[in-house]
Coordinates of C-alpha atoms and ligand atoms in Angstrom, one line a residue:
X946 CA -11.9 -28.2 11.0
X947 CA -10.8 -24.8 12.1
X948 CA -10.4 -22.3 9.4
X949 CA -8.1 -19.4 9.7
X950 CA -9.5 -16.0 9.0
X951 CA -7.3 -13.7 7.0
X952 CA -7.7 -10.0 6.6
X953 CA -7.2 -10.4 2.9
X954 CA -7.4 -13.6 0.9
X955 CA -7.3 -14.2 -2.8
X956 CA -8.2 -17.7 -4.2
X957 CA -8.1 -18.9 -7.7
X958 CA -8.1 -15.4 -9.1
X959 CA -7.7 -14.8 -12.8
X960 CA -7.7 -11.6 -14.8
X961 CA -7.0 -11.3 -18.5
X962 CA -6.6 -8.3 -20.7
X963 CA -7.2 -9.0 -24.4
X964 CA -6.3 -12.6 -23.9
X965 CA -3.2 -11.9 -21.9
X966 CA -3.3 -13.5 -18.4
X967 CA -2.1 -10.6 -16.1
X968 CA -3.3 -12.6 -13.0
X969 CA -3.1 -16.4 -13.3
X970 CA -4.8 -18.6 -10.7
X971 CA -3.5 -16.4 -7.9
X972 CA -3.7 -17.5 -4.3
X973 CA -2.5 -14.9 -1.7
X974 CA -3.2 -14.5 2.0
X975 CA -2.4 -11.7 4.4
X976 CA -3.0 -11.8 8.1
X977 CA -4.1 -8.9 10.3
X978 CA -1.1 -6.8 11.4
X979 CA 1.3 -8.1 8.8
X980 CA 3.8 -5.9 6.9
X981 CA 4.0 -7.9 3.6
X982 CA 6.3 -7.1 0.8
X983 CA 5.5 -8.2 -2.8
X984 CA 8.3 -8.2 -5.3
X985 CA 8.5 -9.4 -8.9
X986 CA 9.7 -8.3 -12.4
X987 CA 7.9 -5.7 -14.4
X988 CA 4.6 -7.1 -15.8
X989 CA 4.3 -9.7 -13.1
X990 CA 0.8 -8.4 -12.2
X991 CA 1.6 -6.5 -9.0
X992 CA -0.3 -3.4 -9.8
X993 CA -3.1 -5.4 -11.4
X994 CA -3.4 -7.2 -8.1
X995 CA -3.8 -4.0 -6.3
X996 CA -6.4 -2.9 -9.0
X997 CA -8.4 -6.1 -8.2
X998 CA -8.3 -5.5 -4.4
X999 CA -9.5 -1.9 -4.7
X1000 CA -12.2 -2.7 -7.2
X1001 CA -10.6 -0.7 -10.0
X1002 CA -10.8 -3.9 -12.1
X1003 CA -12.8 -7.0 -11.4
X1004 CA -11.6 -10.6 -11.4
X1005 CA -12.7 -12.8 -14.3
X1006 CA -12.9 -15.7 -11.9
X1007 CA -11.9 -16.4 -8.3
X1008 CA -12.6 -14.7 -5.1
X1009 CA -11.0 -11.9 -3.1
X1010 CA -12.2 -11.6 0.4
X1011 CA -11.7 -9.0 3.1
X1012 CA -12.1 -9.7 6.8
X1013 CA -13.3 -13.2 5.8
X1014 CA -16.7 -11.9 4.8
X1015 CA -16.6 -9.2 2.2
X1016 CA -16.5 -10.4 -1.5
X1017 CA -14.5 -7.5 -3.0
X1018 CA -15.3 -8.6 -6.5
X1019 CA -18.9 -7.8 -5.9
X1020 CA -18.3 -4.3 -4.5
X1021 CA -17.7 -0.9 -6.1
X1022 CA -14.5 1.0 -5.6
X1023 CA -16.2 3.3 -3.2
X1024 CA -17.7 0.5 -1.1
X1025 CA -14.2 -1.1 -0.8
X1026 CA -12.7 2.2 0.2
X1027 CA -15.4 2.5 2.8
X1028 CA -14.5 -0.9 4.2
X1029 CA -11.1 0.5 5.1
X1030 CA -8.8 -0.3 2.2
X1031 CA -6.5 2.5 1.3
X1032 CA -4.2 2.8 -1.6
X1033 CA -1.1 4.9 -2.2
X1034 CA -0.3 5.2 -5.9
X1035 CA 3.3 5.4 -7.2
X1036 CA 2.9 9.1 -7.9
X1037 CA 1.8 11.2 -5.0
X1038 CA -1.8 12.5 -5.2
X1039 CA -1.9 15.2 -2.6
X1040 CA -3.9 18.5 -2.7
X1041 CA -1.0 20.8 -3.7
X1042 CA -2.8 24.0 -2.8
X1043 CA -3.6 22.9 0.6
X1044 CA -1.4 22.7 3.6
X1045 CA 0.0 19.4 5.0
X1046 CA -2.3 19.8 7.9
X1047 CA -5.4 20.4 5.7
X1048 CA -4.5 17.4 3.6
X1049 CA -4.7 15.3 6.7
X1050 CA -8.0 16.9 7.8
X1051 CA -9.5 16.1 4.4
X1052 CA -8.6 12.5 4.8
X1053 CA -10.0 12.1 8.4
X1054 CA -12.6 9.5 8.8
X1055 CA -16.0 11.2 8.6
X1056 CA -14.8 14.4 6.9
X1057 CA -17.4 15.6 4.6
X1058 CA -15.9 16.9 1.4
X1059 CA -13.3 19.6 0.9
X1060 CA -15.3 22.7 1.7
X1061 CA -17.1 21.3 4.7
X1062 CA -14.0 19.7 6.2
X1063 CA -11.8 22.9 6.0
X1064 CA -14.4 24.9 8.0
X1065 CA -15.6 22.3 10.4
X1066 CA -14.1 22.4 13.9
X1067 CA -11.9 19.6 14.8
X1068 CA -12.6 18.1 18.2
X1069 CA -9.6 17.6 20.6
X1070 CA -9.3 13.9 19.7
X1071 CA -9.1 14.7 16.0
X1072 CA -6.5 17.3 16.7
X1073 CA -4.4 14.9 18.7
X1074 CA -4.8 12.3 16.0
X1075 CA -3.5 14.7 13.3
X1076 CA -0.6 15.8 15.5
X1077 CA 0.3 12.1 16.1
X1078 CA 0.2 11.4 12.4
X1079 CA 2.3 14.5 11.6
X1080 CA 4.9 13.2 14.0
X1081 CA 4.8 9.7 12.6
X1082 CA 5.4 10.9 9.1
X1083 CA 8.1 13.3 10.1
X1084 CA 6.1 16.4 8.8
X1085 CA 5.2 18.1 12.1
X1086 CA 7.5 21.1 11.3
X1087 CA 5.9 21.3 7.9
X1088 CA 2.3 21.2 8.9
X1089 CA 1.5 24.7 7.6
X1090 CA 3.3 24.4 4.3
X1091 CA 1.4 24.0 1.0
X1092 CA 1.7 20.3 0.1
X1093 CA 2.8 21.3 -3.4
X1094 CA 6.0 22.8 -2.0
X1095 CA 7.2 19.5 -0.4
X1096 CA 10.0 17.4 -1.7
X1097 CA 9.0 14.2 -3.5
X1098 CA 9.7 12.0 -0.5
X1099 CA 7.8 14.2 1.9
X1100 CA 4.8 14.1 -0.4
X1101 CA 4.9 10.3 -0.4
X1102 CA 5.0 10.4 3.5
X1103 CA 2.1 12.8 3.5
X1104 CA 0.2 10.3 1.4
X1105 CA 0.9 7.6 3.8
X1106 CA -0.3 9.9 6.6
X1107 CA -3.5 10.4 4.6
X1108 CA -4.1 6.6 4.6
X1109 CA -3.5 6.7 8.4
X1110 CA -6.0 9.6 8.8
X1111 CA -8.5 7.6 6.8
X1112 CA -8.1 4.8 9.5
X1113 CA -7.5 2.4 6.7
X1114 CA -7.4 -1.2 8.0
X1115 CA -5.3 -2.3 5.0
X1116 CA -2.7 0.0 3.5
X1117 CA -1.7 -0.8 -0.1
X1118 CA 1.5 0.9 -1.1
X1119 CA 2.9 0.6 -4.7
X1120 CA 6.6 1.3 -5.0
X1121 CA 7.1 3.9 -2.3
X1122 CA 10.8 4.1 -2.9
X1123 CA 10.5 4.9 -6.6
X1124 CA 12.2 8.3 -7.3
X1125 CA 13.4 8.7 -3.8
X1126 CA 16.9 9.5 -2.7
X1127 CA 18.6 6.8 -0.6
X1128 CA 18.1 8.8 2.6
X1129 CA 14.3 9.3 1.8
X1130 CA 14.1 5.6 1.1
X1131 CA 15.6 4.6 4.4
X1132 CA 13.3 7.0 6.2
X1133 CA 10.3 5.6 4.4
X1134 CA 11.4 2.1 5.6
X1135 CA 11.6 3.5 9.2
X1136 CA 8.1 5.0 8.7
X1137 CA 6.6 1.7 7.6
X1138 CA 8.3 -0.2 10.4
X1139 CA 6.9 2.2 12.9
X1140 CA 3.4 1.2 11.8
X1141 CA 4.0 -2.5 12.3
X1142 CA 1.5 -4.1 14.7
X1143 CA -0.9 -1.1 14.4
X1144 CA -1.7 -1.6 10.7
X1145 CA -1.8 -4.2 8.1
X1146 CA 0.4 -3.1 5.1
X1147 CA 1.0 -4.6 1.7
X1148 CA 4.0 -3.0 0.0
X1149 CA 5.1 -3.5 -3.6
X1150 CA 8.7 -2.7 -4.2
X1151 CA 11.6 -3.2 -6.5
X1152 CA 14.4 -1.9 -4.4
X1153 CA 15.9 -4.9 -2.6
X1154 CA 17.9 -2.8 -0.1
X1155 CA 14.6 -1.3 0.9
X1156 CA 12.8 -4.7 0.8
X1157 CA 15.5 -6.1 3.2
X1158 CA 15.2 -3.1 5.5
X1159 CA 11.4 -3.4 5.9
X1160 CA 11.0 -7.2 5.8
X1161 CA 13.5 -8.1 8.5
X1162 CA 12.7 -11.8 8.3
X1163 CA 9.0 -11.2 7.6
X1164 CA 7.4 -12.9 4.6
X1165 CA 8.2 -11.6 1.1
X1166 CA 6.0 -12.8 -1.8
X1167 CA 7.5 -13.1 -5.2
X1168 CA 5.0 -12.6 -8.0
X1169 CA 5.7 -13.9 -11.5
X1170 CA 3.3 -14.2 -14.5
X1171 CA 0.4 -13.4 -12.2
X1172 CA 1.0 -16.1 -9.6
X1173 CA 3.0 -16.5 -6.4
X1174 CA 6.3 -18.0 -7.4
X1175 CA 7.5 -18.4 -3.8
X1176 CA 7.3 -16.8 -0.4
X1177 CA 9.7 -16.5 2.5
X1178 CA 12.2 -14.2 4.2
X1179 CA 14.0 -11.8 1.8
X1180 CA 17.3 -13.8 2.1
X1181 CA 15.5 -17.0 1.3
X1182 CA 13.6 -15.8 -1.7
X1183 CA 16.7 -14.0 -3.0
X1184 CA 18.7 -17.2 -3.1
X1185 CA 15.8 -19.3 -4.6
X1186 CA 16.9 -20.5 -8.0
X1187 CA 13.6 -19.8 -9.6
X1188 CA 13.6 -16.3 -8.3
X1189 CA 17.1 -15.6 -9.4
X1190 CA 16.1 -16.9 -12.8
X1191 CA 13.0 -14.8 -13.3
X1192 CA 14.0 -11.6 -11.5
X1193 CA 16.9 -11.2 -9.2
X1194 CA 19.4 -12.6 -11.5
X1195 CA 18.7 -9.7 -13.9
X1196 CA 19.3 -6.0 -13.2
X1197 CA 17.7 -6.0 -9.7
X1198 CA 20.2 -8.3 -8.1
X1199 CA 22.4 -6.5 -5.5
Ligands
ADP798 P1 3.6 -5.0 -12.5 O1 2.9 -3.9 -11.7 O2 4.0 -6.2 -11.8 O3 4.8 -4.4 -13.3 P2 1.1 -4.8 -14.0 O4 0.1 -5.4 -13.1 O5 1.2 -3.4 -14.2 O6 2.6 -5.5 -13.6 O7 0.9 -5.5 -15.4 C1 0.7 -6.9 -15.7 C2 0.4 -7.1 -17.2 O8 -0.9 -6.7 -17.4 C3 1.3 -6.2 -18.1 O9 1.6 -7.0 -19.2 C4 0.3 -5.0 -18.4 O10 0.7 -4.6 -19.7 C5 -1.0 -5.7 -18.4 N1 -2.1 -4.8 -18.0 C6 -2.2 -4.2 -16.8 N2 -3.3 -3.4 -16.8 C7 -3.8 -3.5 -18.0 C8 -5.0 -2.9 -18.6 N3 -5.8 -2.0 -17.9 N4 -5.2 -3.1 -20.0 C9 -4.4 -4.0 -20.6 N5 -3.3 -4.6 -20.1 C10 -3.0 -4.3 -18.8
MG799 MG1 3.3 -2.0 -11.2

């Protein structure tokens, strides 16, 4: 029997908070290089799932595996980060008093803390890498600005850039479009699409216009009451009766 190796796999995962099953016998698989979108109503367990992947909380039962070998449930948050799993939270967490450029330097693989990394000399390959990231995230003209002065959308892009600087193998992005203008949202979609094939990305999102933009026929997973309700192309899941009932039939239908 040949067994497929996934970059990330969750099998039979359960997580309760005070008797409430936030994650309920969840099975979830992501292949290397995928851009996967996860949708689902509030309280479906989307953020909890990310907390379980990153080690912020631990599964009660079940197994979450990375690269087919690492049992994430047995590792600390730091060890999981070191494996190459990077997370972008809903609210941007950039170093406001440092420039955009410095923020990226601080995130570089192998940088050794704030003080050391601001004074260590970048080698040419690192300089090129930062320049490339600045261009990818549309912030090259703002490299010398303090991150705190950026617009909300730009801060989110910087944070995605910081995940790229970390060389994260798996990027976890929670509701990137929240609080963005339509134009920022569209540009965020373009940014994520430009990373396809180079990175594996798991995006949680509510905005269905954005979901359709980034999924383009790729698999969308619908989470409901802590399990996958269905998976498929955005159009397919959007017309699934069960999905309409639990989620899209309500205020998020467009
Ligand atoms: P989503 O991100 O899909 O909106 P969450 O994963 O944030 O959903 O939450 C799923 C459920 O688990 C919610 O009912 C939430 O209140 C509960 N929950 C999440 N984290 C905790 C926690 N640390 N303690 C208690 N309850 C939690
Ligand atoms: Mg959430």
